[in-house]
Coordinates of C-alpha atoms and ligand atoms in Angstrom, one line a residue:
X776 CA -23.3 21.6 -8.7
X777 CA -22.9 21.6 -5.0
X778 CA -19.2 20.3 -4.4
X779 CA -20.1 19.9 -0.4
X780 CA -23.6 17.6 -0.3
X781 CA -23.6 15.7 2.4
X782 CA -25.8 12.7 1.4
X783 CA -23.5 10.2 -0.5
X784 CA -24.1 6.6 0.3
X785 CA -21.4 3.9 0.9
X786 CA -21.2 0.4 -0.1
X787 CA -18.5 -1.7 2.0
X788 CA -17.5 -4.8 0.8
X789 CA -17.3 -7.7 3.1
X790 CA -18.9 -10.6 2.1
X791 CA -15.7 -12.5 1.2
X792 CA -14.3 -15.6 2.8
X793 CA -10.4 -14.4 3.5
X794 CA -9.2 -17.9 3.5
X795 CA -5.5 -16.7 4.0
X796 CA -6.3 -15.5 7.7
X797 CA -6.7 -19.4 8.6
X798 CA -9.4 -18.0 11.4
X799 CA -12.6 -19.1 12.3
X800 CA -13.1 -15.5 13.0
X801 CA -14.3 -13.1 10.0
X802 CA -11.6 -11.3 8.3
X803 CA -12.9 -7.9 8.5
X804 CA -13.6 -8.6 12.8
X805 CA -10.0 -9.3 13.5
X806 CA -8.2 -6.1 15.3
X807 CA -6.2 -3.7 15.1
X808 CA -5.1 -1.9 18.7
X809 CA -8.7 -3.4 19.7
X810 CA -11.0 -2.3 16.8
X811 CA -11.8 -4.3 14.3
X812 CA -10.7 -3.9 10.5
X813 CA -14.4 -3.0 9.3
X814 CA -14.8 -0.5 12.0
X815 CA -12.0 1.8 11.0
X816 CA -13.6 1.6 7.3
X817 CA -16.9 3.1 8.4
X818 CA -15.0 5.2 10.5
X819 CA -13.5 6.6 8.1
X820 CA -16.8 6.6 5.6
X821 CA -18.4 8.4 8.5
X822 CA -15.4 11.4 9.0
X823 CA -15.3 12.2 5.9
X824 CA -18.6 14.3 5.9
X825 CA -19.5 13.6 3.0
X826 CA -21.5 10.1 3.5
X827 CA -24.7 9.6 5.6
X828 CA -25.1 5.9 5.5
X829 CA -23.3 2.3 4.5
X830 CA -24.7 -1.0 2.7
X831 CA -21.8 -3.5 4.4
X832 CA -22.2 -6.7 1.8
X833 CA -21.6 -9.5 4.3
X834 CA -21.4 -13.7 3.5
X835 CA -19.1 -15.3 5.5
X836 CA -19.5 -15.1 9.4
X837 CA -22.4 -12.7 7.9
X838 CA -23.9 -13.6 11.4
X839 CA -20.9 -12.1 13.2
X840 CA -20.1 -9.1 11.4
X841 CA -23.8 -7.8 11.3
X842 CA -24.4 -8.3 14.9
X843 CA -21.3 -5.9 15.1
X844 CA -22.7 -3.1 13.0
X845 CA -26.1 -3.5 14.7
X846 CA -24.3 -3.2 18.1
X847 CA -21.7 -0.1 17.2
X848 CA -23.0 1.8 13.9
X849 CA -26.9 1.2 14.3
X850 CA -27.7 4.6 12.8
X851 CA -25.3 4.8 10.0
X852 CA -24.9 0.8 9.1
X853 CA -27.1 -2.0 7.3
X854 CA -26.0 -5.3 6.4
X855 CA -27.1 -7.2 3.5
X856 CA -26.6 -10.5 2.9
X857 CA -24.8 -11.9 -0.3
X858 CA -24.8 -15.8 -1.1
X859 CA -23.2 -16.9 -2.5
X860 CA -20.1 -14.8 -3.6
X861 CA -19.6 -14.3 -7.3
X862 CA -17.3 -11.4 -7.6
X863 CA -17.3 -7.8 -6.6
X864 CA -19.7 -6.4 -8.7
X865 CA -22.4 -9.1 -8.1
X866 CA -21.7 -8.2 -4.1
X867 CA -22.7 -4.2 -5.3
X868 CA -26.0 -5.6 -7.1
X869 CA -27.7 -6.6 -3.7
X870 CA -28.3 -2.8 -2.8
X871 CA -29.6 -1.8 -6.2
X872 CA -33.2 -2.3 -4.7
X873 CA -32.6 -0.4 -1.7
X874 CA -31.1 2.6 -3.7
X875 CA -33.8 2.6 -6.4
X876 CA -35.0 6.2 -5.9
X877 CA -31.6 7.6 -4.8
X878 CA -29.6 10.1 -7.2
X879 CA -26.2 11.0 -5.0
X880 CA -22.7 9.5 -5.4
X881 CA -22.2 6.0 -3.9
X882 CA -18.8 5.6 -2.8
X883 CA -17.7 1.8 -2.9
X884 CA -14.8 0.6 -0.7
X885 CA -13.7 -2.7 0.8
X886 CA -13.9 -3.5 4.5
X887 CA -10.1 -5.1 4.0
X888 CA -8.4 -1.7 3.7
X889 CA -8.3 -0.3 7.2
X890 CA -5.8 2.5 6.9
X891 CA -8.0 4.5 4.2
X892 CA -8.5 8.1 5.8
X893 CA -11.6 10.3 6.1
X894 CA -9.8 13.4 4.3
X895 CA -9.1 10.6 1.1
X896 CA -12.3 9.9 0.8
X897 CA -14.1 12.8 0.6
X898 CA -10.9 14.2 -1.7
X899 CA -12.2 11.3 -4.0
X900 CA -16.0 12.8 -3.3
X901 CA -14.9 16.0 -4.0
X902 CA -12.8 15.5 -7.5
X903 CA -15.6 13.4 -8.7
X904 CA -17.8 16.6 -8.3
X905 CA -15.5 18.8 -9.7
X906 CA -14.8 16.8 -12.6
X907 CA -18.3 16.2 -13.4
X908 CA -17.0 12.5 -13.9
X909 CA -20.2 9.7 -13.4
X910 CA -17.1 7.2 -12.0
X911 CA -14.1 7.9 -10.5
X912 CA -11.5 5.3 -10.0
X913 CA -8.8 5.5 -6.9
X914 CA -5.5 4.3 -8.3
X915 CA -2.1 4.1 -7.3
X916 CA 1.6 3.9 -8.8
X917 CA 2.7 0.7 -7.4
X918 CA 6.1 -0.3 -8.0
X919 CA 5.5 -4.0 -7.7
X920 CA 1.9 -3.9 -9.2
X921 CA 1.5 -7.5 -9.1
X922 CA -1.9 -8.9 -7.8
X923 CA -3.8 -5.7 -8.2
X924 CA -6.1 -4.8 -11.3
X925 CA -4.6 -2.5 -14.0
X926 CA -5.8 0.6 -15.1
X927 CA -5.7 0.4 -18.7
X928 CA -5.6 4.1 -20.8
X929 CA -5.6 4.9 -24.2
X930 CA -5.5 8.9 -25.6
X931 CA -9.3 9.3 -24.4
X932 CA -8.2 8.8 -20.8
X933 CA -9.0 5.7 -18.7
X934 CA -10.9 3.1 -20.9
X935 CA -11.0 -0.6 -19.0
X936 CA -9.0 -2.6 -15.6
X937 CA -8.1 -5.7 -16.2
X938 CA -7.6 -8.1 -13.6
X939 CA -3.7 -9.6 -13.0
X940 CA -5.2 -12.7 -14.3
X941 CA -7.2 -11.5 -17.6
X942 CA -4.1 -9.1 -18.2
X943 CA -1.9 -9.5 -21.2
X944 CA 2.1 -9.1 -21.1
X945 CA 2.1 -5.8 -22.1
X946 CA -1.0 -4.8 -19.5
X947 CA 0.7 -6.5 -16.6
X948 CA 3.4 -4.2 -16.9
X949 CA 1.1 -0.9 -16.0
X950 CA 2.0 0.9 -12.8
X951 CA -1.5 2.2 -12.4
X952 CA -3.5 -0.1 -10.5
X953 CA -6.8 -0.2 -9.1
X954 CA -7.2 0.7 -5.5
X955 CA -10.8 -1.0 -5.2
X956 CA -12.3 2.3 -4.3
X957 CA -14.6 4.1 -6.7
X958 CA -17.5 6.7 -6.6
X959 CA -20.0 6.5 -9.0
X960 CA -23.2 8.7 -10.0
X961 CA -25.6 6.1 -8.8
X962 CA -28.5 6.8 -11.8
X963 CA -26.0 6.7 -14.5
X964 CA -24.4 3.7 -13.2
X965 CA -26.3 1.1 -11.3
X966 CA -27.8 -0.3 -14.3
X967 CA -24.5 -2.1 -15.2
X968 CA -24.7 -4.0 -12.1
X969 CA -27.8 -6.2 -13.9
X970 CA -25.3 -6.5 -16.9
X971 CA -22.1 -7.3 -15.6
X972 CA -20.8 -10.7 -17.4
X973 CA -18.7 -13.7 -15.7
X974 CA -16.8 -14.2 -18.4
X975 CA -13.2 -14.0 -17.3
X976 CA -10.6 -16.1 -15.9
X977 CA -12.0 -16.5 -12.6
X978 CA -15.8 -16.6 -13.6
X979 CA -16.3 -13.8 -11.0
X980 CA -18.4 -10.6 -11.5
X981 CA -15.9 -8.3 -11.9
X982 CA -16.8 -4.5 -10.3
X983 CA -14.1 -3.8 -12.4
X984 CA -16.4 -3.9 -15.6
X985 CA -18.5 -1.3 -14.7
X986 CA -15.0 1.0 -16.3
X987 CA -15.6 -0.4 -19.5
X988 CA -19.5 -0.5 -19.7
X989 CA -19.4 3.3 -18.5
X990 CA -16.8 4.2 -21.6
X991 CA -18.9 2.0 -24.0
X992 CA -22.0 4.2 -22.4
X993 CA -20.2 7.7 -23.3
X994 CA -20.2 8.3 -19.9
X995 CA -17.4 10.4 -18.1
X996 CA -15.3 8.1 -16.5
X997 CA -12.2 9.6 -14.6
X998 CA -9.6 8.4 -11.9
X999 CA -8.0 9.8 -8.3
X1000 CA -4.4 8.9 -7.9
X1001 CA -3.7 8.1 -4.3
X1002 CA -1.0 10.3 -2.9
X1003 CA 0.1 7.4 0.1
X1004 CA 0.2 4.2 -1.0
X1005 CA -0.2 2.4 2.8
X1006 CA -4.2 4.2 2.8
X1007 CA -4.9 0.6 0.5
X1008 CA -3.1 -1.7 2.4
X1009 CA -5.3 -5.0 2.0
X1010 CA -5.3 -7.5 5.0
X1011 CA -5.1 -11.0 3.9
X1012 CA -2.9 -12.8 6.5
X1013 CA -1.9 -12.5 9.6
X1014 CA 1.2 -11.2 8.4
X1015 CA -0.7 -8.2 6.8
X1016 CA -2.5 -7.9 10.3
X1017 CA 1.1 -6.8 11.8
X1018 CA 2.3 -4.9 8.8
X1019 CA -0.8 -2.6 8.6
X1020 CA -0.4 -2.4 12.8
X1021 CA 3.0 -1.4 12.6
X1022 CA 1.9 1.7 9.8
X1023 CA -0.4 3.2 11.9
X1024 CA 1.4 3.0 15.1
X1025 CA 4.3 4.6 12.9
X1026 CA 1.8 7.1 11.9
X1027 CA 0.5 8.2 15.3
X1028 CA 3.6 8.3 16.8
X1029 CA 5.1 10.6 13.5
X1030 CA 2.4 12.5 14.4
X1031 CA 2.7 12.7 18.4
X1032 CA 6.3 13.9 17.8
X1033 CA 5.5 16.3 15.9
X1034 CA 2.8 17.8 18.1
X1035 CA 5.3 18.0 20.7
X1036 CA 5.3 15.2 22.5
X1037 CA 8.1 13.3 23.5
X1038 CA 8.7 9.3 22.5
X1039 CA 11.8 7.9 23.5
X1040 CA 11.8 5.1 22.1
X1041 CA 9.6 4.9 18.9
X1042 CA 10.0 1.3 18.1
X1043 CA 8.9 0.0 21.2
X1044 CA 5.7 2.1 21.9
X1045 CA 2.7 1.1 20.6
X1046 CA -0.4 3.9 20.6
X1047 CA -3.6 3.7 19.0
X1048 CA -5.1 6.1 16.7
X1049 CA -7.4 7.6 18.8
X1050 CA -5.4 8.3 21.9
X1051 CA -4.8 12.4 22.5
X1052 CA -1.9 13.5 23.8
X1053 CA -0.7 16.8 24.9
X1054 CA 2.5 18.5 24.4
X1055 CA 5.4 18.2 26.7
X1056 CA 4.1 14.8 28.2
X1057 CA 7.1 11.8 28.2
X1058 CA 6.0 8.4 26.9
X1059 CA 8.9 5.8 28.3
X1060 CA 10.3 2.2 26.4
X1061 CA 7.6 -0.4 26.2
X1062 CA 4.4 1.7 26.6
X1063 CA 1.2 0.1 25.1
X1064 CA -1.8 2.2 24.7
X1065 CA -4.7 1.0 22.8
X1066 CA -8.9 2.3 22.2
X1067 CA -10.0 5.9 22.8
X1068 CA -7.7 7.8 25.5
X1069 CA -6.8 11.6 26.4
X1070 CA -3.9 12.0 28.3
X1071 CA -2.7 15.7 29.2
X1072 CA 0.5 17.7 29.1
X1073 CA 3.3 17.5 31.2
X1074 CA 2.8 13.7 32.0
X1075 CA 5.2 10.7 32.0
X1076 CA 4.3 7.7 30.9
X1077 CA 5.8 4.6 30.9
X1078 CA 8.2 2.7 31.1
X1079 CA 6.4 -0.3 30.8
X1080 CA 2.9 1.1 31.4
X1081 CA -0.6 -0.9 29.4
X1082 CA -3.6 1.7 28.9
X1083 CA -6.2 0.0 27.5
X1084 CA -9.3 2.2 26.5
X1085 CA -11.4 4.9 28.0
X1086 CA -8.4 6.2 30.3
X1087 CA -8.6 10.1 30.7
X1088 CA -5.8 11.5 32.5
X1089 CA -5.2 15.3 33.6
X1090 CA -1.8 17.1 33.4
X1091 CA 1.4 16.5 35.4
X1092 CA 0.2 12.7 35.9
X1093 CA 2.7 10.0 36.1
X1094 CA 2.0 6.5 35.5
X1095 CA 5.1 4.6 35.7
X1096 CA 6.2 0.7 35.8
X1097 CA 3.8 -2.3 35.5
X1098 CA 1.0 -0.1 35.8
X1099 CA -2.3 -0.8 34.3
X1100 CA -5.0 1.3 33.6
X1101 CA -8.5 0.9 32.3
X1102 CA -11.7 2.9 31.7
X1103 CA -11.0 5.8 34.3
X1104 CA -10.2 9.2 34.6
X1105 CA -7.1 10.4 37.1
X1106 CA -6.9 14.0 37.7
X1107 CA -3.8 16.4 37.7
X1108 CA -0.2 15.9 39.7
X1109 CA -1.5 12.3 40.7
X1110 CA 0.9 9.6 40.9
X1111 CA 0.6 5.9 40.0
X1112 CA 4.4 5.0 39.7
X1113 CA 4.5 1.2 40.1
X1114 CA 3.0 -1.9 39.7
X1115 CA -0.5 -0.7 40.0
X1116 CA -3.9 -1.9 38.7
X1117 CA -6.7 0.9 38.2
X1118 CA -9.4 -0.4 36.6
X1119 CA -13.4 1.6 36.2
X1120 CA -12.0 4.4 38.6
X1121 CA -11.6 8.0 39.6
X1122 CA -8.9 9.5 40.8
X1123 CA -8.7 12.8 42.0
X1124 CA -5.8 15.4 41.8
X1125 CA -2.4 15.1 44.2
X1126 CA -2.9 11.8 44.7
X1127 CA -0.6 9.3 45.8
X1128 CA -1.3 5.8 44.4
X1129 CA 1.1 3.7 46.5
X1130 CA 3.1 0.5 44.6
X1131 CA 1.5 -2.4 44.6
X1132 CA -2.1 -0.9 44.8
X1133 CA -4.9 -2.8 43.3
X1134 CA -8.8 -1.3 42.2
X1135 CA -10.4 -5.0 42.7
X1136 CA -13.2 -4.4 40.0
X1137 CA -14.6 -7.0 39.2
X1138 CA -16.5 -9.8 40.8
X1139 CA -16.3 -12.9 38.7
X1140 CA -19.1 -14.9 40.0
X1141 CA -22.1 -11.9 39.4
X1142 CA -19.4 -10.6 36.9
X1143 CA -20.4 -7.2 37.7
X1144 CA -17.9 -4.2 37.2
X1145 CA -18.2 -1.7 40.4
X1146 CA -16.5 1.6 40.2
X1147 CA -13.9 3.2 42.7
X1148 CA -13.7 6.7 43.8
X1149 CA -10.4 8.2 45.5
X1150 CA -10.7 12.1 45.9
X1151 CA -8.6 15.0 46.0
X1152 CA -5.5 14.3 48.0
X1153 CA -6.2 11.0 48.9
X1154 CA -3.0 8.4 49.0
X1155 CA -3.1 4.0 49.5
X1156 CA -0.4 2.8 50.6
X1157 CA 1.6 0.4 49.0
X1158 CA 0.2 -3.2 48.1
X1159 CA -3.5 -2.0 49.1
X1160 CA -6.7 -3.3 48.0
X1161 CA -9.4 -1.6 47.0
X1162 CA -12.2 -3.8 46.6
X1163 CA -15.1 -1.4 44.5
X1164 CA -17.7 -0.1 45.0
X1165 CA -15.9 2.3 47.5
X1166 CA -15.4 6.2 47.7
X1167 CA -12.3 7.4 49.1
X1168 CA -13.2 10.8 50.7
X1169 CA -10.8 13.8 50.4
X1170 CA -7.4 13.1 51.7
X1171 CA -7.8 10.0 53.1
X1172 CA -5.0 7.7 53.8
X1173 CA -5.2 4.0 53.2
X1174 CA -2.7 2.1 54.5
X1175 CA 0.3 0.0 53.4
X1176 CA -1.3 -3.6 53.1
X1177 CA -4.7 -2.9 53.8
X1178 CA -8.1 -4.0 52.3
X1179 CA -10.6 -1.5 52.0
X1180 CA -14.1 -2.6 51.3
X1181 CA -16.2 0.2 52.5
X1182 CA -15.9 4.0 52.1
X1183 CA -13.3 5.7 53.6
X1184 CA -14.3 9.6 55.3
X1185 CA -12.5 12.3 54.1
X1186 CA -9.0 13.4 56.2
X1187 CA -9.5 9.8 57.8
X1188 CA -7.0 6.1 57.6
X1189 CA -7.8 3.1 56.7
X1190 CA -5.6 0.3 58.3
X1191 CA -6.7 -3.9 58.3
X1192 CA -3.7 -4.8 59.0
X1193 CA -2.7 -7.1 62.0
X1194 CA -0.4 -5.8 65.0
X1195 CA 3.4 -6.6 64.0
X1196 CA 4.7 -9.7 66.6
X1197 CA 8.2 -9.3 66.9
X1198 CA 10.0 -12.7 67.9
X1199 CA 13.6 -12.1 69.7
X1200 CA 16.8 -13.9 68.8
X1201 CA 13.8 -16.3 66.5
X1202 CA 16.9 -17.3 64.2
X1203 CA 19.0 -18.5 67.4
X1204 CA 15.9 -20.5 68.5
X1205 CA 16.3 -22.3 65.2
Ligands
LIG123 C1 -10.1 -6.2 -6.3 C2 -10.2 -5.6 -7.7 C3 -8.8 -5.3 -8.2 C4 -8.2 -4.3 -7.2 C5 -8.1 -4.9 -5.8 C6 -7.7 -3.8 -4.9 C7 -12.1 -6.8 -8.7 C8 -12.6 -7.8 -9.6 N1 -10.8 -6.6 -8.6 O1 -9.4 -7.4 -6.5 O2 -8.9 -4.6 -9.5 O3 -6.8 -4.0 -7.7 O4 -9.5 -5.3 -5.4 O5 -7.5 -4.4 -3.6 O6 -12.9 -6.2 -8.0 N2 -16.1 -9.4 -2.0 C9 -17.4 -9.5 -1.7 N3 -18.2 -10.4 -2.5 C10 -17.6 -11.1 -3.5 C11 -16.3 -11.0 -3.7 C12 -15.5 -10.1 -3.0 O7 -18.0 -8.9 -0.8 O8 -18.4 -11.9 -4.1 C13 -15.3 -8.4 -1.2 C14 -14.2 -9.1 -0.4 O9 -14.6 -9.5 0.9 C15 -13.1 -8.0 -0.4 C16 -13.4 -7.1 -1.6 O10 -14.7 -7.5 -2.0 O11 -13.4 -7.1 0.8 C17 -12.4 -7.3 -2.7 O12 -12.5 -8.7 -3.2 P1 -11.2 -9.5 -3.6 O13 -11.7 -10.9 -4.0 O14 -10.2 -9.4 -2.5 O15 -10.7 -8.7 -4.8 P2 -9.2 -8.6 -5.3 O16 -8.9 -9.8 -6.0 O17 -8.4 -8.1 -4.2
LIG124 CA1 -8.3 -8.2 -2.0

């Protein structure tokens, strides 16, 4: 069997109501650093290379979440609707139609467990090939099991889970739970979807079943012990929400020190996922960067600096105090050290961004964005406004205190400032 096909399918689970978040808002569209729950699930689905395409189960806010897929994972992403919600494995039945010819591994995962990686899944992908298994089971050795389903074994190997509330004394005191993550050989196993019974303490049905009705089938059912527990973090409350934050910022930041980078103060910096950073480059106290960012070698950055999403900058930048930056790209040995707000800009190398200076972006009443270019060499002076669209031309000076609002020539200043009066002995006067 070919161990490396690409052509799995995924089912994500998120039809459910997640009462516990106390939100108007779906459960799976809350955030983390600016990206919502279910996107880091097909994220994840998508890098592991192993999966070409996801069913996402919706119900509540079904309106909401699949206007998001439509929007951000068009090509890889459907939605189907499940109403109303009668357990796990009924959510899994509403593809069955859609996946009537298919013979491939479906991979089923919740859209609750944002920290699952890429390189886990397609380890589960992978085993299950290996092992010739028609269902694998992710589990996990939890100390405090309590909640979760229980993987239940006997001297054949895995034989049934059993759910916290069907479990018995003796089965509530099993380690193994069930991670909610499975891959299955879709031929050999969708039929139990149409058989799955609601006859269980909650009068759901249970996924869960589908162990038991494989083993009663003589098919090869097998499991995949998670080696980091925090990959299945669930989010059910907004306390979860911070927890699972605070994991992955602990994460990235293990991994940015490790890579050479240099974080003073770990417990105050806050950087997303999927921000690069070279070696050698200084992040300060109280940094927040969150979305999709490169930053180069050799910078500083920080203390107190917010980069939030699409920022690109070059080596031996500094960004310092109070300074903001947004969807732009600042080329090497440029300086923005205080108090600064750069928003949908350029800025080119050995420039001097003065304190105080301002990219005025946007224009609330047409609420277009407009874009600002400073070249090469180019320096504002301190408490200058740049009011976009403008083009700063190659070593031009703006300023202290002016407003530019057209394009400046290259090697030329800008100045709108009014003549200084100076009024002697004034304070005698007085
Ligand atoms: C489930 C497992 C449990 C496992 C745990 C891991 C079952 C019966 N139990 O329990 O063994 O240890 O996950 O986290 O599956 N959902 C739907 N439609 C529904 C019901 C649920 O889409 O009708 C979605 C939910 O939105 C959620 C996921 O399925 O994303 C899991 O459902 P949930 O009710 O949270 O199951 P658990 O009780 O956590
Ligand atoms: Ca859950």
């Amino acid at each position: 069997m070919d161990t490396n096909k690409k052509n799995a399918k995924a089912v994500i689970l998120a039809a459910g109501k997640g009462t516990r978040m106390k939100s108007d808002k779906s459960k799976v569209l809350h955030e983390i650093f600016n990206k919502p729950l279910l996107a880091y699930v097909i994220d994840a689905v998508r890098n592991s290379n192993i999966i070409d395409f996801s069913y996402i189960i919706v119900g509540h806010q079904a309106e909401a979440v699949s206007e998001f897929c439509q929007k951000f994972y068009p090509q890889i992403t459907q939605t189907r609707l499940q109403t109303p919600q009668l357990g796990t494995g009924h959510a899994v039945s509403f593809v069955v139609d859609d996946l009537k010819e298919f013979d491939g591994e479906v991979v089923i995962l919740c859209g609750d467990t944002p920290l699952i990686k890429a390189q886990t899944i397609e380890n589960l992908v992978k085993t299950h090939r290996e092992k010739n298994s028609a269902l694998t089971v992710m589990s996990a050795i939890f100390d405090n099991p309590t909640n979760y389903g229980r993987i239940i074994r006997d001297e054949n190997g895995l034989k049934a889970i059993v759910e916290e509330k069907d479990a018995t004394e003796e089965e509530k005191k099993v380690k193994e739970i069930n991670a909610g993550i499975y891959c299955v050989n879709w031929k050999e196993i969708s039929p139990a979807f149409s058989e799955l019974t609601n006859n269980n303490a909650q009068g759901e049905y249970y996924i869960t079943d589908m162990v038991k009705w494989a083993v009663n089938k003589g098919l090869k059912v097998d499991s995949y012990v998670l080696e980091n527990n925090n990959e299945i973090f669930g989010i059910n409350s907004k306390l979860h929400l911070a927890e699972a934050t605070q994991i992955l910022n602990e994460e990235t930041i293990k991994k940015h020190l490790e890579n050479g980078i240099q974080i003073v103060d770990p417990k105050s910096t806050w950087i997303s996922p999927e921000t690069e950073i070279g070696a050698d480059t200084i992040i300060l106290p109280n940094v927040y960067i969150t979305g999709k960012n490169k930053i180069g070698k050799n910078c500083k950055i920080g203390p107190f600096s917010h980069l939030r999403g699409d920022v690109e900058v070059e080596d031996f930048v500094k960004i310092g105090n109070f300074v903001e930056l947004k969807k732009s790209k600042i080329k090497s040995h440029t300086n923005v050290c205080h108090l600064s707000y750069v928003g949908d800009s350029e800025i080119g190398s050995g420039c001097n961004i003065g304190a105080g200076t301002i990219t005025a972006n946007y224009n609330p009443i047409t609420k277009v964005k407009s874009k600002t270019v400073i070249k090469d060499g180019a320096n504002t002076g301190s408490n200058s406004v740049i009011v976009a669209p403008v083009i700063m031309g190659e070593n031009a000076n703006l300023a202290a205190g002016s407003i530019l609002t057209k394009d400046l020539e290259a090697n030329s200043l800008g100045i709108t400032r009014t003549a200084l009066r100076v009024i002697k002995n004034w304070v005698k006067s007085k």
